[in-house]
CSV table of C-alpha atoms in Angstrom, one decimal:
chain,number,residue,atom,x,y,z
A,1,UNK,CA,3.7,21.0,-6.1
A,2,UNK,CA,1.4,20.9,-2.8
A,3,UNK,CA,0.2,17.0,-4.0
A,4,UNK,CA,4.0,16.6,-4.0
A,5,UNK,CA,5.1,17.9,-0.6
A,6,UNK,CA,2.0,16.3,0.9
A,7,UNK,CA,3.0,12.7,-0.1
A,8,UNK,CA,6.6,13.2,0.7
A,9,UNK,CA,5.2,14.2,4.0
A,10,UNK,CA,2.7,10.7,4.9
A,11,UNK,CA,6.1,9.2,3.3
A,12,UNK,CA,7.9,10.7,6.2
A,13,UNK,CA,5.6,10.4,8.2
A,14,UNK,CA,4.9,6.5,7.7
A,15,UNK,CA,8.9,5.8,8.3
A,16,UNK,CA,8.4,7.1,11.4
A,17,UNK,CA,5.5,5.0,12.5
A,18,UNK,CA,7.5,2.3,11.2
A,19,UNK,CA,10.1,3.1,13.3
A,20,UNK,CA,8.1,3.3,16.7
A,21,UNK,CA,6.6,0.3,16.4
A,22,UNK,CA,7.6,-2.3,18.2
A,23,UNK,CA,7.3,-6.0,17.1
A,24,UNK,CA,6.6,-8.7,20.2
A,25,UNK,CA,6.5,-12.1,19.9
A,26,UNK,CA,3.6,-14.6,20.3
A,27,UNK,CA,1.3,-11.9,18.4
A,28,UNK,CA,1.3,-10.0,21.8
A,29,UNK,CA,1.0,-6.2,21.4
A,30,UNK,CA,0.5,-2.6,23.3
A,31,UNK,CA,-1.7,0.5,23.4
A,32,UNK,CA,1.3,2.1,21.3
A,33,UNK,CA,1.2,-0.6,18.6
A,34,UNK,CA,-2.7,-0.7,18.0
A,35,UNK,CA,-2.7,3.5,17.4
A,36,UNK,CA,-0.1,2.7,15.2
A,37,UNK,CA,-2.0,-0.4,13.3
A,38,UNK,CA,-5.1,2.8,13.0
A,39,UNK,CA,-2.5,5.3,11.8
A,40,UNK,CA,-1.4,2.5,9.3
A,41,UNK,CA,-5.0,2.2,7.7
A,42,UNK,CA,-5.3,6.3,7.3
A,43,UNK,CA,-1.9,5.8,5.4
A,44,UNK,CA,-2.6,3.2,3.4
A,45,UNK,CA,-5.9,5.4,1.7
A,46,UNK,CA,-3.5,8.0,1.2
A,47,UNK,CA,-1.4,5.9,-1.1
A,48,UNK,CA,-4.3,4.3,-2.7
A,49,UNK,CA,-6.0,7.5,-3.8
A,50,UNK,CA,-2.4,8.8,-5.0
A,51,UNK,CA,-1.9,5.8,-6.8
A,52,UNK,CA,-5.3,5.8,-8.5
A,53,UNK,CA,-5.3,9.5,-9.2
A,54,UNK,CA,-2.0,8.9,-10.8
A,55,UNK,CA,-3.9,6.2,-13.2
A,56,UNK,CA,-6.6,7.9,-14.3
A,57,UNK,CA,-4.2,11.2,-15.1
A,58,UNK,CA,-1.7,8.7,-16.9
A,59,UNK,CA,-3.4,5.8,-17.6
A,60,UNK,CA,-2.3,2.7,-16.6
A,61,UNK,CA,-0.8,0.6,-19.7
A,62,UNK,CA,-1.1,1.4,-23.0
A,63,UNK,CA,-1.2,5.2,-22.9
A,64,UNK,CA,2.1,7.2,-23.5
A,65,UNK,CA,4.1,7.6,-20.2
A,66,UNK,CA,1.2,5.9,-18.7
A,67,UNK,CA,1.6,5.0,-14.9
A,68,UNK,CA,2.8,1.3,-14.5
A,69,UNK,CA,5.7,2.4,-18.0
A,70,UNK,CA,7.7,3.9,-14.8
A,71,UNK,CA,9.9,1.9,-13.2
A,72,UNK,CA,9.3,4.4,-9.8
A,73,UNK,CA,5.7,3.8,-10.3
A,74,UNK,CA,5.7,0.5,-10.9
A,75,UNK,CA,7.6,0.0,-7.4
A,76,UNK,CA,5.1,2.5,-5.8
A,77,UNK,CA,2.0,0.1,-7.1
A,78,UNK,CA,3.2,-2.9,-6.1
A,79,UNK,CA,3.9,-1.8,-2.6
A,80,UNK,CA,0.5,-0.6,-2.3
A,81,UNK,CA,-0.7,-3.5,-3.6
A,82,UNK,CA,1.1,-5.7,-1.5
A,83,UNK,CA,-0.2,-3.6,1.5
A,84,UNK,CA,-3.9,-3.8,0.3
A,85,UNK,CA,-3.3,-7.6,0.6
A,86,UNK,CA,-1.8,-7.8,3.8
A,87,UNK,CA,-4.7,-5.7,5.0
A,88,UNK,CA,-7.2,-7.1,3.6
A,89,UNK,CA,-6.0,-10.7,4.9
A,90,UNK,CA,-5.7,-9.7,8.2
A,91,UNK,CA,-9.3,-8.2,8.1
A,92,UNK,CA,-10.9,-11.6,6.8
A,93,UNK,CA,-8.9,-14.1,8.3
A,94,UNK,CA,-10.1,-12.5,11.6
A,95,UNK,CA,-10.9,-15.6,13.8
A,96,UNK,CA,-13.7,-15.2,16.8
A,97,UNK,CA,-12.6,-13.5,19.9
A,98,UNK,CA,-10.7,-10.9,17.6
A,99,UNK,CA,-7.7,-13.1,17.6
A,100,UNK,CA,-6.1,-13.6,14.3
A,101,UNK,CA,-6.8,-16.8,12.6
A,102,UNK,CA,-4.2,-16.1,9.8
A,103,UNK,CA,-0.6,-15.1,10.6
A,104,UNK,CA,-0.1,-12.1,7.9
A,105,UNK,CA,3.4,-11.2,9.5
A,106,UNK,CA,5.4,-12.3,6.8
A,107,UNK,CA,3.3,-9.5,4.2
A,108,UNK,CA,3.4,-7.3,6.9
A,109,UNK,CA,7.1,-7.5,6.8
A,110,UNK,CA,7.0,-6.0,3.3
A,111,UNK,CA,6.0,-2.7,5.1
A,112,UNK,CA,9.7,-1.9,5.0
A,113,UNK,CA,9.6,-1.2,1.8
A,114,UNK,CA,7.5,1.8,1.9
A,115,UNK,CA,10.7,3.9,2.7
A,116,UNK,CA,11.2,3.1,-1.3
A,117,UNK,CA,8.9,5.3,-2.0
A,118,UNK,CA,10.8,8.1,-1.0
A,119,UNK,CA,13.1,7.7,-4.3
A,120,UNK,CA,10.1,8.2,-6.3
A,121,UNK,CA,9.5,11.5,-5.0
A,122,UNK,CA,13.1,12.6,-5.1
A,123,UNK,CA,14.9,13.0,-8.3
A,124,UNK,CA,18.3,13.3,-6.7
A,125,UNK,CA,18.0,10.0,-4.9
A,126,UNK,CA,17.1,8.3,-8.4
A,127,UNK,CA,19.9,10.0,-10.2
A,128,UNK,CA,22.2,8.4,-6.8
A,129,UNK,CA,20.4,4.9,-7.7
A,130,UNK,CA,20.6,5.1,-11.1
A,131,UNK,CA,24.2,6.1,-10.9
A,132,UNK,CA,24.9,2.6,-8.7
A,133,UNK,CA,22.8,1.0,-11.3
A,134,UNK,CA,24.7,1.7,-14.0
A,135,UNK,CA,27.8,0.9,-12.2
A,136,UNK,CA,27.5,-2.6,-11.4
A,137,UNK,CA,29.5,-3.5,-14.9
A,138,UNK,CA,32.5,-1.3,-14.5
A,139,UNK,CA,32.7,-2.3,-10.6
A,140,UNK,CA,32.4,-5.9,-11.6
A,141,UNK,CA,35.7,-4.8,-13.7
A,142,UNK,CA,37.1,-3.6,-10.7
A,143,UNK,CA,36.1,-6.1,-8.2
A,144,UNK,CA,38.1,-8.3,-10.5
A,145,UNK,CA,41.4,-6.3,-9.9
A,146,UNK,CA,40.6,-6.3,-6.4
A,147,UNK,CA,40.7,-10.0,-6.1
A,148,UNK,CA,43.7,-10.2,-8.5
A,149,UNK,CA,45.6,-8.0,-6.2
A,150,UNK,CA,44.3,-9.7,-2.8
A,151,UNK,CA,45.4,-12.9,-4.4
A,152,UNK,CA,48.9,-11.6,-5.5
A,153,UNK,CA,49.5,-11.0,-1.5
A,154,UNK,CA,47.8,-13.9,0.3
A,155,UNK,CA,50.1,-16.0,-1.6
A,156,UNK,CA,53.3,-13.6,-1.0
A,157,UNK,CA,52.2,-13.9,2.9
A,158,UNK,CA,51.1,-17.1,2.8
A,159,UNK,CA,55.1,-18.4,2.1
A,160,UNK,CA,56.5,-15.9,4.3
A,161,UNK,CA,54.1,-15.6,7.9
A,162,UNK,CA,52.5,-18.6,7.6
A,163,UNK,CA,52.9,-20.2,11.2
A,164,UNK,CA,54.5,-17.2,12.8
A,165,UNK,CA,51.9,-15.6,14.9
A,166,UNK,CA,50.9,-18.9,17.0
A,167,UNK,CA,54.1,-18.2,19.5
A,168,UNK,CA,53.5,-16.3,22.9
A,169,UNK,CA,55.1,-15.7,26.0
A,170,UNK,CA,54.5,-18.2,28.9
A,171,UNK,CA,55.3,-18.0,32.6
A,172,UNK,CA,58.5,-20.5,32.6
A,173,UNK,CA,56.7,-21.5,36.3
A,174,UNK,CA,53.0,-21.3,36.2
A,175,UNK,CA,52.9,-21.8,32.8
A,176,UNK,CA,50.2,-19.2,32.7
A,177,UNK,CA,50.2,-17.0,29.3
A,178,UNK,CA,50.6,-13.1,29.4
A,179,UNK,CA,47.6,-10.7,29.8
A,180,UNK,CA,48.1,-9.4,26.3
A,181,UNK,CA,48.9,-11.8,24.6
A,182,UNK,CA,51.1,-10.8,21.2
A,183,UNK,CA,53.3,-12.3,19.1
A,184,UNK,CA,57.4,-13.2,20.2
A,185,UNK,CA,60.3,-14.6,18.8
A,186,UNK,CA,62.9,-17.2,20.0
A,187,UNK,CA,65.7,-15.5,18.6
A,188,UNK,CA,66.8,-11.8,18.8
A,189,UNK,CA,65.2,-10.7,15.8
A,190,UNK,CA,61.6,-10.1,17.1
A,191,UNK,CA,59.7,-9.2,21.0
A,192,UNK,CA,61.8,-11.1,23.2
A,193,UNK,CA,60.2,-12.9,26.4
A,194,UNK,CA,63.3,-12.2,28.5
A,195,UNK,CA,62.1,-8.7,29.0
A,196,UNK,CA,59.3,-9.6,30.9
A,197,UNK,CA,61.4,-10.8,33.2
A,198,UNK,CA,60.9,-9.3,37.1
A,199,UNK,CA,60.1,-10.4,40.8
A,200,UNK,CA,61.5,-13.8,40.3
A,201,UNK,CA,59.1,-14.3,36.9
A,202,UNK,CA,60.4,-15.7,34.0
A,203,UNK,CA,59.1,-16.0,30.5
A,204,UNK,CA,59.8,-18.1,27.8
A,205,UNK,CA,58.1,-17.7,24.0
A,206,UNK,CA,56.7,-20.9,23.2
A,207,UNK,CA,53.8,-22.3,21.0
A,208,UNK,CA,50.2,-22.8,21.4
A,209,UNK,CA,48.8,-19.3,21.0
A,210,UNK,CA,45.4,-19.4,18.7
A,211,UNK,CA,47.0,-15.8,17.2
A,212,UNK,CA,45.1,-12.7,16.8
A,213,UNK,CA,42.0,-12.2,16.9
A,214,UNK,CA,40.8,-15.6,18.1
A,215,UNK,CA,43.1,-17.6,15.3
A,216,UNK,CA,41.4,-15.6,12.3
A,217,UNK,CA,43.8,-13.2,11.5
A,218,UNK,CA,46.7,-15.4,10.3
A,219,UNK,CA,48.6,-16.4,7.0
A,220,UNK,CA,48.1,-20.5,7.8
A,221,UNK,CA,46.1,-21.2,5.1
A,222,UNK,CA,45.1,-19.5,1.6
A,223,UNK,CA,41.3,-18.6,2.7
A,224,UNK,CA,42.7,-16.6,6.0
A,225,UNK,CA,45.4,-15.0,4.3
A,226,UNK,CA,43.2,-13.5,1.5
A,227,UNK,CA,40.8,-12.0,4.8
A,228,UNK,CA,43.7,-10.8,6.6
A,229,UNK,CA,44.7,-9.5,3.5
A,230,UNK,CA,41.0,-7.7,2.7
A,231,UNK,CA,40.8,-6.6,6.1
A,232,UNK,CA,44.3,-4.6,5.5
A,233,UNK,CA,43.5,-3.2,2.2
A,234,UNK,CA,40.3,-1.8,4.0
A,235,UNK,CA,43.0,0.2,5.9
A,236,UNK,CA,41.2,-2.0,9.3
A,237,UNK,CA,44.3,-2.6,11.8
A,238,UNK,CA,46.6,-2.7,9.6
A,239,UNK,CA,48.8,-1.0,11.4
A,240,UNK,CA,48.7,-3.7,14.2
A,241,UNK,CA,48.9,-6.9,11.3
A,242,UNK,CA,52.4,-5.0,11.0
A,243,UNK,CA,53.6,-4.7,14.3
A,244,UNK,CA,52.2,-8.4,15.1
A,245,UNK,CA,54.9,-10.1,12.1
A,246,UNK,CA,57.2,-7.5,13.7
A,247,UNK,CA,57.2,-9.1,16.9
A,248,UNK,CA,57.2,-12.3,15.5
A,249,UNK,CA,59.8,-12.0,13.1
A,250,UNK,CA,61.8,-8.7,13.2
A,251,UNK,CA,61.3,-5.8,11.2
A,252,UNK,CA,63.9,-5.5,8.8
A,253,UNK,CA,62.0,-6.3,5.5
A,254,UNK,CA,59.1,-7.6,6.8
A,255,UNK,CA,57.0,-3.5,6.6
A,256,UNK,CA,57.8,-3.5,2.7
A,257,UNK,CA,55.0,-6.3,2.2
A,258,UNK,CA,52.3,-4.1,4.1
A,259,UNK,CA,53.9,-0.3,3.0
A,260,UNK,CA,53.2,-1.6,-0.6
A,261,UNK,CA,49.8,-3.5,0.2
A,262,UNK,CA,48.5,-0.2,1.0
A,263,UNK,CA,49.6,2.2,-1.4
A,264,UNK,CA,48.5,-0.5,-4.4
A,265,UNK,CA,45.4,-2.2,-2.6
A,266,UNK,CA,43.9,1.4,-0.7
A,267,UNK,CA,45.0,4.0,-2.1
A,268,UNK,CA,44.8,3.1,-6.3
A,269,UNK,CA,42.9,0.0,-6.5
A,270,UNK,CA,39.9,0.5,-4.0
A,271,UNK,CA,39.5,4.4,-5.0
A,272,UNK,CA,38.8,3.3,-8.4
A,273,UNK,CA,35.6,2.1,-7.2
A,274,UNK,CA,34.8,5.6,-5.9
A,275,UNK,CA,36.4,7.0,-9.1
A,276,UNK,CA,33.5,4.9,-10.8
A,277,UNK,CA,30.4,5.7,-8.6
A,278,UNK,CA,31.6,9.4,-9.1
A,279,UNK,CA,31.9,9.0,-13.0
A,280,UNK,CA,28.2,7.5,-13.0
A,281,UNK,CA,26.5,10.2,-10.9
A,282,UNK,CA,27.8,12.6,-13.0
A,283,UNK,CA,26.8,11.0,-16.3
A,284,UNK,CA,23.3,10.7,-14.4
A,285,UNK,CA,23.2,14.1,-13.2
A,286,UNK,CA,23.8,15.5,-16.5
A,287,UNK,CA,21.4,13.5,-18.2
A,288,UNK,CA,18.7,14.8,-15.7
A,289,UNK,CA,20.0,18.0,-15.8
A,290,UNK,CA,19.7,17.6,-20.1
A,291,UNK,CA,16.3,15.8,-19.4
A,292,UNK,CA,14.5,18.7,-17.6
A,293,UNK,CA,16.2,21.3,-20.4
A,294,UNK,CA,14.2,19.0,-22.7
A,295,UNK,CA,11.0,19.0,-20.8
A,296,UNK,CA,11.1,23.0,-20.7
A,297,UNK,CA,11.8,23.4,-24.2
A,298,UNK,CA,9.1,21.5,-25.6
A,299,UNK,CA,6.4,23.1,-23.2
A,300,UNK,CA,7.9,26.1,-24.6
A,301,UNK,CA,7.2,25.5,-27.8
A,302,UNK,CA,3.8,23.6,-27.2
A,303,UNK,CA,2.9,27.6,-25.6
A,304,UNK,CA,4.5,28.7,-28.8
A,305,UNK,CA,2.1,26.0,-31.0
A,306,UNK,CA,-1.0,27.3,-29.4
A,307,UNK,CA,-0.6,30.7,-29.7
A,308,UNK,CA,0.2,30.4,-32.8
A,309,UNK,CA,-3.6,28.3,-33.5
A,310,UNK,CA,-4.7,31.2,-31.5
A,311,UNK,CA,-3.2,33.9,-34.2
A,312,UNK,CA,-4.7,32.0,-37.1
A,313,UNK,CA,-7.8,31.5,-35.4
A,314,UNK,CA,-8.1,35.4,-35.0
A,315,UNK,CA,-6.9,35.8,-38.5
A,316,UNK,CA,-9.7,33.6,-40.4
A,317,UNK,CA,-12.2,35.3,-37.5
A,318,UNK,CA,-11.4,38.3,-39.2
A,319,UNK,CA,-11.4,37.5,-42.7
A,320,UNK,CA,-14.8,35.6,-42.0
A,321,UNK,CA,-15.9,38.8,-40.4
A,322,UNK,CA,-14.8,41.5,-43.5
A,323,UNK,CA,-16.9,38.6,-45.6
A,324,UNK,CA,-20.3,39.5,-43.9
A,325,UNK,CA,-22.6,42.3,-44.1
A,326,UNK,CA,-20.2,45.3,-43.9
A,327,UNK,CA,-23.0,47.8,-42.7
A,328,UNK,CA,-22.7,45.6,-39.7
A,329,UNK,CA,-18.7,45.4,-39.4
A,330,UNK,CA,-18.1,47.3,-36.5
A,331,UNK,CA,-20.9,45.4,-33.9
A,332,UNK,CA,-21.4,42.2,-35.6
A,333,UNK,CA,-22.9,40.5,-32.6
A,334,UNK,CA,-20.1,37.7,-32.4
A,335,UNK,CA,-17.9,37.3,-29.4
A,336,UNK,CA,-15.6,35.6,-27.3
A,337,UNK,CA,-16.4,33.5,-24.1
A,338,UNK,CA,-14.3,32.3,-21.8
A,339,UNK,CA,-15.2,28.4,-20.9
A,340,UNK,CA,-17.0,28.3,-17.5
A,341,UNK,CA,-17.9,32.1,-17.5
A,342,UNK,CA,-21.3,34.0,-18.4
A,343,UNK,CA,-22.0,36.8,-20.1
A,344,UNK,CA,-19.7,38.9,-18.0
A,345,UNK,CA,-16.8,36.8,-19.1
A,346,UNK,CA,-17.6,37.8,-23.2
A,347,UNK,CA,-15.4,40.5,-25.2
A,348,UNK,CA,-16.0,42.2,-28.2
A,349,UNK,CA,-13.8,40.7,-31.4
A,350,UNK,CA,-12.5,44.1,-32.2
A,351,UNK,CA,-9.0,43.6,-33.9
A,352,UNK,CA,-5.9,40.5,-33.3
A,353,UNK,CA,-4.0,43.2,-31.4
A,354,UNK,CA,-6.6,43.4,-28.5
A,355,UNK,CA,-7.5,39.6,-28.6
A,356,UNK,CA,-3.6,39.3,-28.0
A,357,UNK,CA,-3.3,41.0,-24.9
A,358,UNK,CA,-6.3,38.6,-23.1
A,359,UNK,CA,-4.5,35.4,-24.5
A,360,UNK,CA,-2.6,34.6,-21.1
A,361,UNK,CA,-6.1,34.3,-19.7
A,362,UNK,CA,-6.6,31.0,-21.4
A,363,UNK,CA,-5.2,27.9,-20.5
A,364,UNK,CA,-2.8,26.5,-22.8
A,365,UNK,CA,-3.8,23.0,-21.6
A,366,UNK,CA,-7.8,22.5,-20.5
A,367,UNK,CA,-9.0,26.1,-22.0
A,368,UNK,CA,-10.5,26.5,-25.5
A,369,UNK,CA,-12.0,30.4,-27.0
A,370,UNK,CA,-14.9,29.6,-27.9
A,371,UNK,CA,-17.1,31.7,-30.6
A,372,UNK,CA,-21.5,32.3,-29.9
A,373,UNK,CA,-23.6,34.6,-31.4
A,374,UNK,CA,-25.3,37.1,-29.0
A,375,UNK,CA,-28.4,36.4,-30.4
A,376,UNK,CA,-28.6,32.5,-28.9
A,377,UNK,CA,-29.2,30.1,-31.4
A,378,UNK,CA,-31.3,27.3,-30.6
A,379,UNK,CA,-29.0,24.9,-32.4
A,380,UNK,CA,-26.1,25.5,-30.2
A,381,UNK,CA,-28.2,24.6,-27.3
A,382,UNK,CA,-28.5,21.0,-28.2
A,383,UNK,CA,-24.5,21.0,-29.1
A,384,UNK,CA,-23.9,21.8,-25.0
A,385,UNK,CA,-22.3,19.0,-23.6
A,386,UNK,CA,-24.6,16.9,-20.7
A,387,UNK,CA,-23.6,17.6,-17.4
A,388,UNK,CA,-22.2,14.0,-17.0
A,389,UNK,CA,-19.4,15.7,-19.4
A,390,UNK,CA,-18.8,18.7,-17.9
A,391,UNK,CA,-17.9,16.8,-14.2
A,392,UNK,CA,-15.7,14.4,-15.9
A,393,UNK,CA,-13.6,17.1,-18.1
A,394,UNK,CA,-13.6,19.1,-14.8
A,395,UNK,CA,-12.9,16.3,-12.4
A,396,UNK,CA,-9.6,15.4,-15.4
A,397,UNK,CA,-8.8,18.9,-15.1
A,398,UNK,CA,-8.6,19.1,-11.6
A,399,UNK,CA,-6.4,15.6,-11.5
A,400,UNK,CA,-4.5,16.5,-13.8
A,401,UNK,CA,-3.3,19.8,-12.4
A,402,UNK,CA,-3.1,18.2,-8.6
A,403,UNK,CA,-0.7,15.2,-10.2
């Protein structure tokens, strides 16, 4: 609908402006950041008439599917609430001079939320939410197998590398360490220091060496095993984890422990977790998918309902009709008036057939045919509704069908 795309739009449109504004300290500002603070007030009407109009088509509580029943629209009230406050604190606690005498930053801050709104207005990103919603048990299943597994390995590392990637090569003279500093091994086994040996330089592999990455990647201790561990699973340099225990202590068995931590920990346990998300958004999808099937069916047969009131309504005009004075059967002065038309908009009640082929003029939802007598009764004067009436029912009509 045009409402719709229009709020999607000052949605957009207010990310932006969120976006270009730029935050300084000390409540200083710019030319750039007052336009924006203008903008903001422009936006914030548009949400507020959305969000009323939205009320008095829905209702607010205690109506069916009334406004604030919606977990989207609840979400969409209280950020225009929030932003009603924030504005209307910063307009009274305006000190003399124009300088604020209340410090509304920290409401102001809950401008980011506003972005929210966009889920509102998009089914497929609630079916995506709803789909991480409903995943949080399953993954909490998973998440438990993940830490089983990362567990299993710190431990597995932690009693074989534990204390093996602290040794370096040192200059044997200057006592300097190497550039690159990686792992080495005294023995024959690992990277031996000897081969940096040239122009007189010699190296020896010694302790002393923090270890990789400044000391945190390491099997010393339980807690940095199980990140170094993490951090491999996440397929994040493990490649370089290897070669480091390589260096350090050969590679003859030592690629087995990080082969099998990445065909167990990456490739089965961790795509489980995508296996879930995936199994969720399909469950959502088809339940929106089922949900807007339902929707069209029963405005289907609500069209169905009412033209079948309409048939019966014809029929029993018709028997009512044969009933009255049959010399004056074929003009009996009764017709049919569209709501909101004159005398132009009237037709002759001549049989169901011909009354069928005008019934996709009325409106299934605000429209009702109803039946005068071309003479103009006084009575049915005084049964007109006021004119307060007729502006409310049209003013409903017209929020109904822009909601």
């Amino acid at each position: 609908r045009p409402f719709e795309w229009f709020i999607l739009f000052t949605i957009f449109a207010n990310c932006v402006a969120l976006a270009v504004y730029t935050p300084y300290p000390n409540s200083d500002s710019n030319a750039t950041n007052a336009q924006l603070e203008q903008i903001e007030i422009i936006f914030m009407v548009i949400f507020t008439l959305e969000c009323f109009m939205k009320i008095i088509a829905y209702g607010f509580v205690l109506h069916p599917g009334a406004y604030i029943r919606s977990v989207w629209n609840t979400l969409d009230f209280l950020i225009v609430v929030i932003g009603l406050v924030s504005g209307a604190l910063d307009f009274l606690m305006q000190g003399e001079g124009g300088e604020a005498g209340f410090d509304v930053k920290a409401l102001r801050a809950f401008r980011v939320l506003r972005p929210l709104r966009l889920v509102s207005g998009v089914p497929s990103l609630q079916v995506v939410l709803n789909s991480i919603l409903k995943a949080m048990v399953p993954l909490l299943n998973i998440a438990l197998l993940v830490m089983f597994v990362i567990i299993i390995y710190a431990i597995i590392g932690l009693e074989l590398f534990s204390g093996a990637l602290h040794f370096t090569c040192y200059n044997n003279e200057t006592g300097n360490r190497m550039e690159v500093p990686h792992p080495c091994d005294n023995g024959t086994a690992g990277f031996n220091c000897s081969e940096l040996n040239k122009d007189g330089q010699f190296w020896v592999c010694r302790d002393g060496w923090e270890g990789p990455n400044y000391g945190i990647t390491n099997f010393d201790n339980f807690g940095l095993a199980m990140l170094t561990v993490f951090q491999c699973i996440t397929m994040e340099g493990w490649t370089d984890m290897m070669y480091y225990i390589a260096d350090a202590m050969g590679n003859s068995w030592q690629w087995i422990f990080f082969v099998s931590m990445i065909i167990l920990g990456a490739f089965f346990v961790m795509n489980l977790i995508l296996g879930v998300l995936s199994g969720e958004f399909s469950k959502e999808r088809e339940k929106a998918q089922a949900r807007g099937d339902f929707m069209k069916l029963r405005k289907k047969q609500q069209i169905e309902e009412d033209l079948r009131g309409y048939l019966e309504w014809i029929t029993a005009a018709e028997d009512i009709e044969m009933e009255g004075d049959e010399k004056t059967e074929t003009d009996d002065g009764r017709r049919l008036v569209l709501p909101g038309t004159s005398n132009r908009g009237a037709m002759s009640v001549a049989s169901p057939t011909s009354l069928l082929l005008f019934l996709p003029l009325f409106s299934m939802r605000n429209s009702k045919a109803v039946e005068v007598d071309d003479k103009g009764d006084e009575n049915d004067d005084a049964q007109q509704p006021s004119w307060w009436q007729r502006k409310k029912k049209g003013f409903d009509r017209f929020v109904k069908g822009t909601i």
